Amino acid sequence: MSGVSNLLLISSIGALSFIYFILRLIQNRRFYSKLPGPTHSFVWGHLKAMGEASKIFPPNTHPQNLITYLTRKYSLPEIFYLDLWPLGPSQMVIVSGEAAAQISTVRPYPINRYVNELLTPVLGANSIATSNGNLWKKLHHMIGPAFMPRYTKTLLGSIVDETLIFHDSLKVLADKDVFSMEEELSRLLFDINGKIVFGFPLNAQKAGSPILTDLKYLIESFSLTFRTWNYIKKQWVLLKQKAVGDRITAYIGANAKKRFAALKADKEPATSRKASSILDRILLDKIEASNVNLNGKEELEAEYLYMKTLLVAGFSTTVDTLCYTYTLLSKHPEVMKRLREEHDRIFGPDISTTAETIRQYPYKINELDYTTAVLKETLRFFPIGSATKENPPGTNALEYKSRSYPTDGQMIMVSIQTIQLDPRNFEDPTAFLPERHLEPNAASTHRTTWRPFERGMRACLGQDLAMDEMRVILLLTTRWFDLEPVVEPAKKQRVDFTNLDLLIGDQAFQQFRMSAAPRDGMPMRIKSTGRS
């Protein structure tokens, strides 16, 4: 008898679950059928449209490419919706700079809580990249001074030191077999960021580093949890991510305590001491305020999380951009020629003189206008991802151009790539034209439409430092080496929003990792230009 009762109970639960699913499906589909978006199916919502779009691109293509494709295919407006239930969060998508400004600068919207859930296994809970409200304000106030130009310019000497090691590594690779540019740049940027964060070399370029291996695992495994339907495999990845993340946090904590002890032992007042790293800057501020004792129970948990964020995201995003910069330069020799001429004109032809000039006059790097334009144009083609927001408490709609757009329960996504490849925003958007960023009114003209670091109060804190890093690296490499990506150009253009696949094949479509990244480690060949 009990067996029959259990069977009836299970059947009842199953029936109720099915009824709930059907009712939720009907409610969802009715809601989105009335909103702007691609062709909507009462059964599939927009899942079918997304599935068809994904077939056009290489495997694991970053979703921003699908958004750009759908926007063009269906002539979608500045704001539209994607009904992805039950396989994913439904989205309100913004594809214009003016509309994006409404939620980034006019009234800044908070980061979507789903982003914090996704990044917690990688960065830890409530990092500066994912937190909101008073916690974010506290973190921003604490970290912000470490990214002021007057401080970051003092770090250029360390960047030069590590880049010269990278230069020597490229010499060894010249005229040899194919190598991974992503791998080489990862070691360089890890060492640079290690020096900037901790103040001492991590030596990944010379000896390798288990912490770098851990960081790369966190980045590369991020998308695995989205790509597998295997529950056991997904949980295993999440468990491993936590173990790896805990190891990195412990490493940061051990070094913070060691450095704190050294700074505390110094009798010179904290206010008069010069910080040699971001860690020093944070610890000296704490010592001055007399509100931390790392030998006791209190720990710098928020600071650890930020340094972890900087190590994880800071090096990978810069690596991605440099991979594409070298690739685009190799395919546009006239741009490379002008870049090299600028470097010779401002810093002279000799590498030792160039390096010493940067050390002595770090602000001189700001004179590299064309180099900066090359980086900006690369970031226009290959932004590292999209901005993801949610509606502020107490609101349920965005009022824009006399229309009300429901925001409650939506993942609000600003598709940066779509905006930056829109011909209404950039003339001849498929052409690689760095000079467009040198036009007299370029900054004001594109103040809402060029946004790879995002805009407003949630813009990337480290963007100026990242640009300095990339300028120095290009300055100390491009005149001595010719780099050629190992790619298979497409015979036919896949989509209308870019023709780069005719030059660089599948590399034209970034893959989805923690950011939008190059494929297969960006394989390259390198030759020496013969310059001493």
Short mmCIF file of C-alpha atoms in Angstrom, two decimals:
data_model
loop_
_atom_site.label_atom_id
_atom_site.label_comp_id
_atom_site.label_asym_id
_atom_site.label_seq_id
_atom_site.Cartn_x
_atom_site.Cartn_y
_atom_site.Cartn_z
CA MET A 1 0.00 0.00 0.00
CA SER A 2 2.80 2.40 0.89
CA GLY A 3 4.39 1.70 -2.50
CA VAL A 4 1.19 2.79 -4.25
CA SER A 5 1.05 5.94 -2.09
CA ASN A 6 4.64 6.82 -2.94
CA LEU A 7 3.95 6.28 -6.62
CA LEU A 8 0.92 8.55 -6.44
CA LEU A 9 2.96 11.20 -4.61
CA ILE A 10 5.73 11.09 -7.21
CA SER A 11 3.18 11.21 -10.03
CA SER A 12 1.44 14.20 -8.41
CA ILE A 13 4.71 16.09 -7.99
CA GLY A 14 5.63 15.33 -11.60
CA ALA A 15 2.23 16.50 -12.85
CA LEU A 16 2.39 19.72 -10.80
CA SER A 17 5.93 20.41 -12.04
CA PHE A 18 4.80 19.91 -15.63
CA ILE A 19 1.81 22.21 -15.14
CA TYR A 20 4.08 24.86 -13.57
CA PHE A 21 6.50 24.56 -16.49
CA ILE A 22 3.71 24.98 -19.06
CA LEU A 23 2.19 27.97 -17.22
CA ARG A 24 5.60 29.62 -16.87
CA LEU A 25 6.33 28.95 -20.54
CA ILE A 26 3.05 30.53 -21.64
CA GLN A 27 3.59 33.54 -19.36
CA ASN A 28 7.14 34.04 -20.60
CA ARG A 29 6.35 33.64 -24.28
CA ARG A 30 3.36 36.00 -24.11
CA PHE A 31 5.44 38.66 -22.37
CA TYR A 32 8.29 38.63 -24.90
CA SER A 33 6.07 38.25 -27.97
CA LYS A 34 4.98 41.88 -27.44
CA LEU A 35 8.53 43.26 -27.14
CA PRO A 36 11.06 44.15 -29.87
CA GLY A 37 13.44 41.34 -30.77
CA PRO A 38 14.25 38.71 -33.40
CA THR A 39 11.48 36.50 -34.81
CA HIS A 40 9.78 34.99 -31.76
CA SER A 41 8.47 31.44 -31.42
CA PHE A 42 5.75 30.57 -28.92
CA VAL A 43 7.48 27.23 -28.34
CA TRP A 44 11.15 28.22 -28.53
CA GLY A 45 11.13 31.91 -27.71
CA HIS A 46 14.38 33.23 -29.18
CA LEU A 47 16.32 30.02 -28.52
CA LYS A 48 15.83 28.92 -32.12
CA ALA A 49 17.12 32.25 -33.48
CA MET A 50 20.17 32.06 -31.20
CA GLY A 51 20.79 28.44 -32.20
CA GLU A 52 20.64 29.26 -35.90
CA ALA A 53 22.98 32.22 -35.39
CA SER A 54 25.51 30.10 -33.48
CA LYS A 55 25.80 27.71 -36.44
CA ILE A 56 27.25 30.50 -38.57
CA PHE A 57 30.26 30.96 -36.29
CA PRO A 58 33.15 28.73 -35.16
CA PRO A 59 32.59 26.65 -31.98
CA ASN A 60 32.44 28.48 -28.64
CA THR A 61 32.21 31.93 -30.25
CA HIS A 62 31.66 34.75 -27.76
CA PRO A 63 27.94 35.70 -27.57
CA GLN A 64 28.64 39.33 -28.58
CA ASN A 65 29.14 38.09 -32.16
CA LEU A 66 25.70 36.46 -32.14
CA ILE A 67 24.13 39.67 -30.84
CA THR A 68 25.78 41.74 -33.58
CA TYR A 69 24.66 39.24 -36.22
CA LEU A 70 21.05 39.16 -34.99
CA THR A 71 20.93 42.97 -34.74
CA ARG A 72 21.88 43.24 -38.42
CA LYS A 73 19.78 40.32 -39.66
CA TYR A 74 16.54 41.51 -38.08
CA SER A 75 17.27 45.28 -38.26
CA LEU A 76 16.70 45.45 -34.52
CA PRO A 77 16.23 48.76 -32.65
CA GLU A 78 18.54 50.31 -30.06
CA ILE A 79 16.94 48.24 -27.29
CA PHE A 80 15.49 44.78 -27.80
CA TYR A 81 14.84 41.56 -25.87
CA LEU A 82 15.94 37.92 -25.99
CA ASP A 83 13.60 35.29 -24.53
CA LEU A 84 16.00 32.48 -23.60
CA TRP A 85 13.99 30.74 -20.87
CA PRO A 86 14.43 28.01 -19.66
CA LEU A 87 18.03 27.57 -20.89
CA GLY A 88 19.34 30.96 -19.84
CA PRO A 89 18.45 34.32 -18.32
CA SER A 90 16.21 36.45 -20.50
CA GLN A 91 17.88 39.64 -21.61
CA MET A 92 17.28 43.24 -22.49
CA VAL A 93 19.98 44.08 -25.03
CA ILE A 94 21.27 47.61 -25.69
CA VAL A 95 23.06 48.21 -28.99
CA SER A 96 23.43 52.00 -29.14
CA GLY A 97 25.82 54.29 -27.32
CA GLU A 98 23.12 56.79 -26.47
CA ALA A 99 20.92 54.13 -24.89
CA ALA A 100 23.92 52.60 -23.09
CA ALA A 101 24.72 56.00 -21.60
CA GLN A 102 21.34 55.97 -19.86
CA ILE A 103 22.41 53.08 -17.62
CA SER A 104 26.14 53.85 -17.35
CA THR A 105 26.43 57.61 -16.89
CA VAL A 106 22.98 59.27 -16.71
CA ARG A 107 21.81 56.85 -14.00
CA PRO A 108 24.37 54.10 -13.35
CA TYR A 109 22.70 50.70 -13.05
CA PRO A 110 24.19 48.07 -10.72
CA ILE A 111 26.11 45.04 -11.98
CA ASN A 112 23.78 42.09 -12.50
CA ARG A 113 23.79 39.68 -9.54
CA TYR A 114 24.08 36.76 -11.98
CA VAL A 115 27.59 38.02 -12.85
CA ASN A 116 28.61 37.75 -9.19
CA GLU A 117 27.28 34.17 -9.10
CA LEU A 118 29.23 33.27 -12.24
CA LEU A 119 32.49 34.89 -11.17
CA THR A 120 32.49 33.87 -7.50
CA PRO A 121 34.28 30.54 -8.21
CA VAL A 122 36.95 32.48 -10.12
CA LEU A 123 37.36 35.81 -8.31
CA GLY A 124 35.66 35.14 -4.99
CA ALA A 125 32.37 36.61 -3.79
CA ASN A 126 31.77 40.36 -4.04
CA SER A 127 34.95 41.40 -5.80
CA ILE A 128 35.22 45.00 -7.01
CA ALA A 129 34.24 43.80 -10.50
CA THR A 130 30.90 42.38 -9.32
CA SER A 131 29.92 44.21 -6.12
CA ASN A 132 27.40 47.05 -5.83
CA GLY A 133 26.24 49.73 -3.44
CA ASN A 134 28.19 50.65 -0.33
CA LEU A 135 30.57 47.70 -0.67
CA TRP A 136 31.58 48.81 -4.17
CA LYS A 137 32.00 52.42 -3.01
CA LYS A 138 34.24 51.26 -0.16
CA LEU A 139 36.38 49.14 -2.49
CA HIS A 140 36.58 51.90 -5.09
CA HIS A 141 37.64 54.44 -2.47
CA MET A 142 40.27 52.05 -1.15
CA ILE A 143 41.68 50.98 -4.53
CA GLY A 144 41.14 54.08 -6.68
CA PRO A 145 44.24 56.05 -5.58
CA ALA A 146 46.50 53.18 -6.69
CA PHE A 147 45.38 53.80 -10.28
CA MET A 148 45.90 57.54 -10.45
CA PRO A 149 48.32 58.44 -13.30
CA ARG A 150 50.73 60.12 -10.91
CA TYR A 151 51.24 56.73 -9.28
CA THR A 152 50.89 54.35 -12.25
CA LYS A 153 53.50 56.28 -14.25
CA THR A 154 56.05 55.39 -11.56
CA LEU A 155 55.48 51.72 -12.47
CA LEU A 156 56.70 52.05 -16.06
CA GLY A 157 60.27 51.19 -15.10
CA SER A 158 59.10 47.79 -13.86
CA ILE A 159 57.10 47.29 -17.04
CA VAL A 160 60.22 48.07 -19.09
CA ASP A 161 62.33 45.55 -17.12
CA GLU A 162 59.89 42.71 -17.75
CA THR A 163 59.33 43.66 -21.39
CA LEU A 164 63.06 43.51 -22.09
CA ILE A 165 63.00 39.88 -20.89
CA PHE A 166 60.07 39.30 -23.27
CA HIS A 167 62.09 40.94 -26.06
CA ASP A 168 64.93 38.48 -25.45
CA SER A 169 62.46 35.56 -25.50
CA LEU A 170 61.19 36.69 -28.90
CA LYS A 171 64.79 36.79 -30.15
CA VAL A 172 65.15 33.12 -29.25
CA LEU A 173 61.89 32.28 -31.03
CA ALA A 174 62.79 34.22 -34.20
CA ASP A 175 62.99 32.08 -37.35
CA LYS A 176 61.97 28.98 -35.39
CA ASP A 177 58.74 27.01 -35.44
CA VAL A 178 55.23 28.17 -34.58
CA PHE A 179 54.72 29.39 -31.01
CA SER A 180 51.78 30.57 -28.92
CA MET A 181 51.79 34.35 -28.63
CA GLU A 182 49.12 34.09 -25.95
CA GLU A 183 51.41 31.87 -23.87
CA GLU A 184 54.40 34.22 -24.18
CA LEU A 185 52.33 37.30 -23.43
CA SER A 186 50.66 35.57 -20.47
CA ARG A 187 54.04 35.07 -18.81
CA LEU A 188 55.03 38.67 -19.54
CA LEU A 189 51.82 40.24 -18.23
CA PHE A 190 51.78 37.95 -15.20
CA ASP A 191 55.29 39.14 -14.31
CA ILE A 192 54.37 42.78 -14.96
CA ASN A 193 51.21 42.59 -12.87
CA GLY A 194 53.04 40.65 -10.17
CA LYS A 195 55.58 43.45 -9.86
CA ILE A 196 52.87 46.09 -9.91
CA VAL A 197 50.74 44.29 -7.31
CA PHE A 198 53.42 42.86 -5.00
CA GLY A 199 56.54 44.85 -5.80
CA PHE A 200 58.76 41.85 -6.49
CA PRO A 201 59.34 39.69 -9.61
CA LEU A 202 57.36 36.47 -10.06
CA ASN A 203 59.81 35.18 -12.71
CA ALA A 204 57.26 33.30 -14.81
CA GLN A 205 59.14 34.28 -17.97
CA LYS A 206 62.37 32.71 -16.74
CA ALA A 207 61.25 29.85 -14.54
CA GLY A 208 57.49 29.37 -14.93
CA SER A 209 55.00 29.76 -12.08
CA PRO A 210 52.43 27.43 -10.49
CA ILE A 211 50.32 30.49 -9.65
CA LEU A 212 50.22 31.44 -13.34
CA THR A 213 49.15 27.88 -14.14
CA ASP A 214 46.36 28.24 -11.58
CA LEU A 215 45.27 31.60 -12.96
CA LYS A 216 45.14 30.25 -16.48
CA TYR A 217 43.03 27.32 -15.31
CA LEU A 218 40.50 29.71 -13.75
CA ILE A 219 40.26 31.68 -16.98
CA GLU A 220 40.14 28.71 -19.35
CA SER A 221 37.69 26.68 -17.26
CA PHE A 222 35.22 29.54 -16.87
CA SER A 223 33.22 28.73 -20.00
CA LEU A 224 33.29 24.96 -19.35
CA THR A 225 30.43 25.30 -16.89
CA PHE A 226 28.29 26.80 -19.70
CA ARG A 227 29.27 24.33 -22.40
CA THR A 228 28.53 21.06 -20.61
CA TRP A 229 25.17 19.50 -19.78
CA ASN A 230 26.96 16.93 -17.61
CA TYR A 231 26.02 17.86 -14.03
CA ILE A 232 28.84 15.81 -12.47
CA LYS A 233 31.45 17.34 -14.77
CA LYS A 234 30.15 20.84 -14.04
CA GLN A 235 30.32 20.30 -10.27
CA TRP A 236 33.82 18.87 -10.59
CA VAL A 237 34.96 21.99 -12.47
CA LEU A 238 33.38 24.24 -9.83
CA LEU A 239 35.07 22.32 -7.01
CA LYS A 240 38.44 22.53 -8.75
CA GLN A 241 37.95 26.24 -9.41
CA LYS A 242 37.33 26.78 -5.69
CA ALA A 243 40.45 24.83 -4.73
CA VAL A 244 42.57 26.73 -7.25
CA GLY A 245 41.05 30.05 -6.17
CA ASP A 246 41.75 29.29 -2.51
CA ARG A 247 45.39 28.53 -3.39
CA ILE A 248 45.77 31.89 -5.11
CA THR A 249 44.12 33.72 -2.21
CA ALA A 250 46.45 31.98 0.26
CA TYR A 251 49.45 33.00 -1.86
CA ILE A 252 48.31 36.62 -1.89
CA GLY A 253 47.62 36.54 1.86
CA ALA A 254 51.04 35.10 2.71
CA ASN A 255 52.80 37.80 0.69
CA ALA A 256 50.61 40.55 2.12
CA LYS A 257 51.44 39.51 5.69
CA LYS A 258 55.14 39.27 4.90
CA ARG A 259 55.14 42.73 3.32
CA PHE A 260 53.04 44.18 6.13
CA ALA A 261 55.58 43.00 8.70
CA ALA A 262 58.40 44.67 6.76
CA LEU A 263 56.50 47.95 6.42
CA LYS A 264 55.44 47.90 10.06
CA ALA A 265 59.05 47.43 11.17
CA ASP A 266 60.11 50.56 9.26
CA LYS A 267 60.17 53.50 11.67
CA GLU A 268 59.66 56.11 8.95
CA PRO A 269 56.12 57.57 9.02
CA ALA A 270 53.79 55.90 6.50
CA THR A 271 52.76 59.25 5.02
CA SER A 272 56.31 60.03 3.85
CA ARG A 273 57.08 56.63 2.37
CA LYS A 274 56.95 55.93 -1.34
CA ALA A 275 54.86 52.90 -2.31
CA SER A 276 56.66 50.49 -4.63
CA SER A 277 53.53 48.44 -5.43
CA ILE A 278 49.75 48.46 -5.18
CA LEU A 279 50.09 46.22 -2.12
CA ASP A 280 52.36 48.82 -0.50
CA ARG A 281 49.91 51.59 -1.35
CA ILE A 282 47.07 49.70 0.36
CA LEU A 283 49.10 48.62 3.40
CA LEU A 284 50.64 52.06 3.97
CA ASP A 285 47.17 53.61 3.94
CA LYS A 286 46.08 51.01 6.49
CA ILE A 287 49.13 51.63 8.68
CA GLU A 288 48.53 55.37 8.53
CA ALA A 289 44.93 54.83 9.61
CA SER A 290 46.14 52.37 12.30
CA ASN A 291 43.23 50.05 11.59
CA VAL A 292 44.85 46.80 10.62
CA ASN A 293 46.87 44.17 12.38
CA LEU A 294 47.65 41.27 10.10
CA ASN A 295 49.31 39.39 12.95
CA GLY A 296 46.00 39.29 14.73
CA LYS A 297 42.55 38.09 13.68
CA GLU A 298 41.75 40.86 11.19
CA GLU A 299 42.52 40.11 7.57
CA LEU A 300 42.47 42.18 4.39
CA GLU A 301 39.81 40.06 2.72
CA ALA A 302 38.54 42.78 0.37
CA GLU A 303 42.09 43.74 -0.59
CA TYR A 304 43.00 40.10 -1.26
CA LEU A 305 39.99 39.78 -3.54
CA TYR A 306 40.96 42.91 -5.43
CA MET A 307 44.56 41.80 -5.94
CA LYS A 308 43.23 38.44 -7.10
CA THR A 309 40.91 40.23 -9.55
CA LEU A 310 43.82 42.26 -10.87
CA LEU A 311 45.98 39.17 -11.35
CA VAL A 312 43.21 37.17 -13.05
CA ALA A 313 41.46 39.76 -15.19
CA GLY A 314 44.25 42.32 -15.46
CA PHE A 315 46.70 40.14 -17.29
CA SER A 316 44.31 38.07 -19.43
CA THR A 317 42.44 41.00 -20.99
CA THR A 318 45.68 42.82 -21.86
CA VAL A 319 47.09 39.62 -23.35
CA ASP A 320 43.99 39.24 -25.52
CA THR A 321 44.23 42.80 -26.84
CA LEU A 322 47.95 42.55 -27.61
CA CYS A 323 47.45 39.25 -29.48
CA TYR A 324 44.99 40.98 -31.77
CA THR A 325 47.12 44.12 -32.06
CA TYR A 326 50.11 42.14 -33.33
CA THR A 327 47.79 40.24 -35.68
CA LEU A 328 46.21 43.36 -37.17
CA LEU A 329 49.60 45.07 -37.54
CA SER A 330 50.90 42.06 -39.46
CA LYS A 331 48.01 42.37 -41.93
CA HIS A 332 48.31 46.14 -42.34
CA PRO A 333 51.96 46.93 -43.21
CA GLU A 334 51.20 50.62 -43.82
CA VAL A 335 49.99 50.91 -40.21
CA MET A 336 53.07 49.06 -38.92
CA LYS A 337 55.33 51.40 -40.92
CA ARG A 338 53.73 54.50 -39.43
CA LEU A 339 53.84 52.98 -35.93
CA ARG A 340 57.57 52.28 -36.21
CA GLU A 341 58.22 55.77 -37.54
CA GLU A 342 56.47 57.27 -34.52
CA HIS A 343 58.57 55.14 -32.16
CA ASP A 344 61.83 56.20 -33.85
CA ARG A 345 60.84 59.85 -33.93
CA ILE A 346 59.90 60.12 -30.25
CA PHE A 347 62.23 57.61 -28.58
CA GLY A 348 65.08 57.11 -31.05
CA PRO A 349 66.01 53.88 -32.86
CA ASP A 350 68.03 52.19 -30.10
CA ILE A 351 66.38 49.84 -27.62
CA SER A 352 68.59 50.71 -24.65
CA THR A 353 68.00 54.43 -25.20
CA THR A 354 64.26 53.79 -25.58
CA ALA A 355 64.15 51.81 -22.33
CA GLU A 356 66.13 54.40 -20.38
CA THR A 357 64.03 57.27 -21.74
CA ILE A 358 60.85 55.58 -20.50
CA ARG A 359 62.41 55.09 -17.06
CA GLN A 360 63.59 58.70 -16.85
CA TYR A 361 60.60 60.37 -18.51
CA PRO A 362 57.57 58.08 -18.06
CA TYR A 363 55.08 60.73 -19.18
CA LYS A 364 56.75 60.76 -22.59
CA ILE A 365 54.79 57.59 -23.34
CA ASN A 366 51.73 59.85 -23.67
CA GLU A 367 53.27 61.33 -26.84
CA LEU A 368 52.65 58.06 -28.71
CA ASP A 369 49.41 59.27 -30.28
CA TYR A 370 49.43 56.90 -33.25
CA THR A 371 50.32 53.90 -31.08
CA THR A 372 47.40 54.77 -28.83
CA ALA A 373 45.16 55.04 -31.90
CA VAL A 374 46.28 51.57 -33.05
CA LEU A 375 45.32 50.13 -29.66
CA LYS A 376 41.98 51.95 -29.67
CA GLU A 377 41.18 50.64 -33.14
CA THR A 378 42.10 47.10 -32.09
CA LEU A 379 39.78 47.42 -29.09
CA ARG A 380 37.05 48.72 -31.39
CA PHE A 381 37.17 45.48 -33.37
CA PHE A 382 37.88 43.20 -30.43
CA PRO A 383 36.37 44.45 -27.14
CA ILE A 384 36.93 42.00 -24.31
CA GLY A 385 33.23 41.51 -23.61
CA SER A 386 29.92 43.15 -22.80
CA ALA A 387 28.61 45.08 -19.81
CA THR A 388 25.89 43.32 -17.80
CA LYS A 389 23.54 45.25 -15.51
CA GLU A 390 20.23 44.99 -13.66
CA ASN A 391 17.58 47.55 -12.83
CA PRO A 392 18.14 49.61 -9.67
CA PRO A 393 15.91 48.91 -6.64
CA GLY A 394 12.56 50.64 -6.90
CA THR A 395 12.49 50.75 -10.70
CA ASN A 396 10.96 48.39 -13.22
CA ALA A 397 11.43 50.19 -16.54
CA LEU A 398 13.88 52.30 -18.53
CA GLU A 399 12.33 55.39 -20.08
CA TYR A 400 14.07 56.13 -23.39
CA LYS A 401 12.94 58.21 -26.35
CA SER A 402 9.31 58.34 -25.25
CA ARG A 403 9.08 54.59 -24.73
CA SER A 404 9.08 52.50 -21.57
CA TYR A 405 11.23 49.35 -21.63
CA PRO A 406 10.54 46.79 -18.87
CA THR A 407 13.70 45.98 -16.91
CA ASP A 408 12.44 43.99 -13.93
CA GLY A 409 13.99 40.52 -13.89
CA GLN A 410 16.07 41.21 -17.01
CA MET A 411 19.77 40.71 -17.50
CA ILE A 412 20.52 44.06 -19.15
CA MET A 413 23.39 43.65 -21.58
CA VAL A 414 25.27 46.41 -23.38
CA SER A 415 26.69 44.76 -26.51
CA ILE A 416 29.86 46.79 -26.93
CA GLN A 417 31.00 45.06 -30.11
CA THR A 418 27.66 45.77 -31.81
CA ILE A 419 27.93 49.47 -30.97
CA GLN A 420 31.55 49.76 -32.10
CA LEU A 421 30.95 48.03 -35.46
CA ASP A 422 27.83 50.05 -36.27
CA PRO A 423 28.31 52.15 -39.46
CA ARG A 424 26.18 54.88 -37.88
CA ASN A 425 28.87 55.29 -35.22
CA PHE A 426 32.07 54.66 -37.20
CA GLU A 427 32.44 55.35 -40.90
CA ASP A 428 33.62 52.30 -42.86
CA PRO A 429 33.53 50.15 -39.69
CA THR A 430 35.07 47.03 -41.30
CA ALA A 431 38.28 48.93 -42.16
CA PHE A 432 41.22 49.01 -39.73
CA LEU A 433 41.81 52.78 -39.58
CA PRO A 434 43.70 53.96 -36.48
CA GLU A 435 43.70 57.52 -37.81
CA ARG A 436 39.97 57.79 -37.10
CA HIS A 437 40.94 58.16 -33.42
CA LEU A 438 43.29 61.07 -34.23
CA GLU A 439 40.60 63.32 -35.68
CA PRO A 440 40.23 66.60 -33.72
CA ASN A 441 36.83 65.76 -32.25
CA ALA A 442 37.25 61.98 -32.03
CA ALA A 443 37.00 61.79 -28.23
CA SER A 444 33.78 63.80 -28.04
CA THR A 445 32.28 62.25 -31.18
CA HIS A 446 32.76 58.73 -29.83
CA ARG A 447 32.26 59.43 -26.12
CA THR A 448 29.35 56.97 -25.98
CA THR A 449 30.19 54.70 -28.93
CA TRP A 450 33.82 53.72 -28.18
CA ARG A 451 33.47 51.89 -24.89
CA PRO A 452 35.76 48.81 -24.58
CA PHE A 453 36.55 49.77 -20.97
CA GLU A 454 32.89 50.75 -20.44
CA ARG A 455 31.89 54.26 -19.38
CA GLY A 456 30.75 56.04 -16.27
CA MET A 457 31.54 55.27 -12.65
CA ARG A 458 31.87 51.52 -13.36
CA ALA A 459 34.44 51.98 -16.12
CA CYS A 460 37.56 49.84 -15.72
CA LEU A 461 39.77 51.31 -12.99
CA GLY A 462 42.94 49.97 -14.59
CA GLN A 463 42.36 51.21 -18.14
CA ASP A 464 45.11 53.87 -18.08
CA LEU A 465 47.61 51.39 -16.65
CA ALA A 466 46.59 48.79 -19.25
CA MET A 467 47.11 51.29 -22.07
CA ASP A 468 50.53 52.22 -20.65
CA GLU A 469 51.51 48.54 -20.46
CA MET A 470 50.52 47.94 -24.07
CA ARG A 471 52.25 51.09 -25.35
CA VAL A 472 55.51 50.07 -23.66
CA ILE A 473 55.31 46.50 -24.96
CA LEU A 474 54.68 47.63 -28.55
CA LEU A 475 57.43 50.24 -28.25
CA LEU A 476 60.00 47.64 -27.22
CA THR A 477 59.04 44.94 -29.74
CA THR A 478 57.48 46.08 -33.02
CA ARG A 479 60.64 47.60 -34.53
CA TRP A 480 62.70 44.46 -33.94
CA PHE A 481 60.30 41.73 -35.00
CA ASP A 482 57.90 40.87 -37.80
CA LEU A 483 55.07 38.71 -36.47
CA GLU A 484 52.75 36.63 -38.63
CA PRO A 485 49.70 34.79 -37.24
CA VAL A 486 49.32 31.20 -38.37
CA VAL A 487 45.76 31.29 -39.67
CA GLU A 488 43.65 29.86 -42.44
CA PRO A 489 41.85 32.79 -44.12
CA ALA A 490 38.21 32.16 -45.00
CA LYS A 491 37.37 31.78 -48.68
CA LYS A 492 33.99 33.39 -48.10
CA GLN A 493 32.97 36.11 -45.66
CA ARG A 494 30.73 34.63 -42.92
CA VAL A 495 28.85 37.77 -41.86
CA ASP A 496 28.39 41.34 -43.02
CA PHE A 497 29.63 43.11 -39.89
CA THR A 498 33.28 42.10 -40.36
CA ASN A 499 35.45 40.89 -43.22
CA LEU A 500 38.46 40.12 -41.06
CA ASP A 501 37.85 36.39 -41.48
CA LEU A 502 39.10 36.84 -45.07
CA LEU A 503 42.44 37.86 -43.51
CA ILE A 504 42.67 35.91 -40.25
CA GLY A 505 40.08 33.15 -40.52
CA ASP A 506 38.35 32.03 -37.33
CA GLN A 507 40.48 34.40 -35.23
CA ALA A 508 38.10 37.12 -36.43
CA PHE A 509 35.53 35.71 -33.98
CA GLN A 510 36.74 35.71 -30.38
CA GLN A 511 36.07 32.64 -28.32
CA PHE A 512 34.16 32.69 -25.05
CA ARG A 513 36.30 32.28 -21.96
CA MET A 514 36.13 34.63 -19.00
CA SER A 515 36.52 37.39 -21.58
CA ALA A 516 36.36 37.43 -25.37
CA ALA A 517 39.69 35.79 -26.23
CA PRO A 518 41.79 34.69 -29.24
CA ARG A 519 41.61 31.07 -30.37
CA ASP A 520 44.14 28.25 -30.03
CA GLY A 521 46.65 30.40 -28.14
CA MET A 522 47.06 32.71 -31.17
CA PRO A 523 49.77 30.68 -32.98
CA MET A 524 52.40 32.84 -34.69
CA ARG A 525 55.70 32.81 -36.50
CA ILE A 526 58.29 35.49 -35.88
CA LYS A 527 61.23 36.91 -37.80
CA SER A 528 63.85 39.42 -36.79
CA THR A 529 63.79 42.69 -38.72
CA GLY A 530 67.59 42.81 -38.46
CA ARG A 531 67.62 45.90 -36.26
CA SER A 532 70.24 45.68 -33.53
#
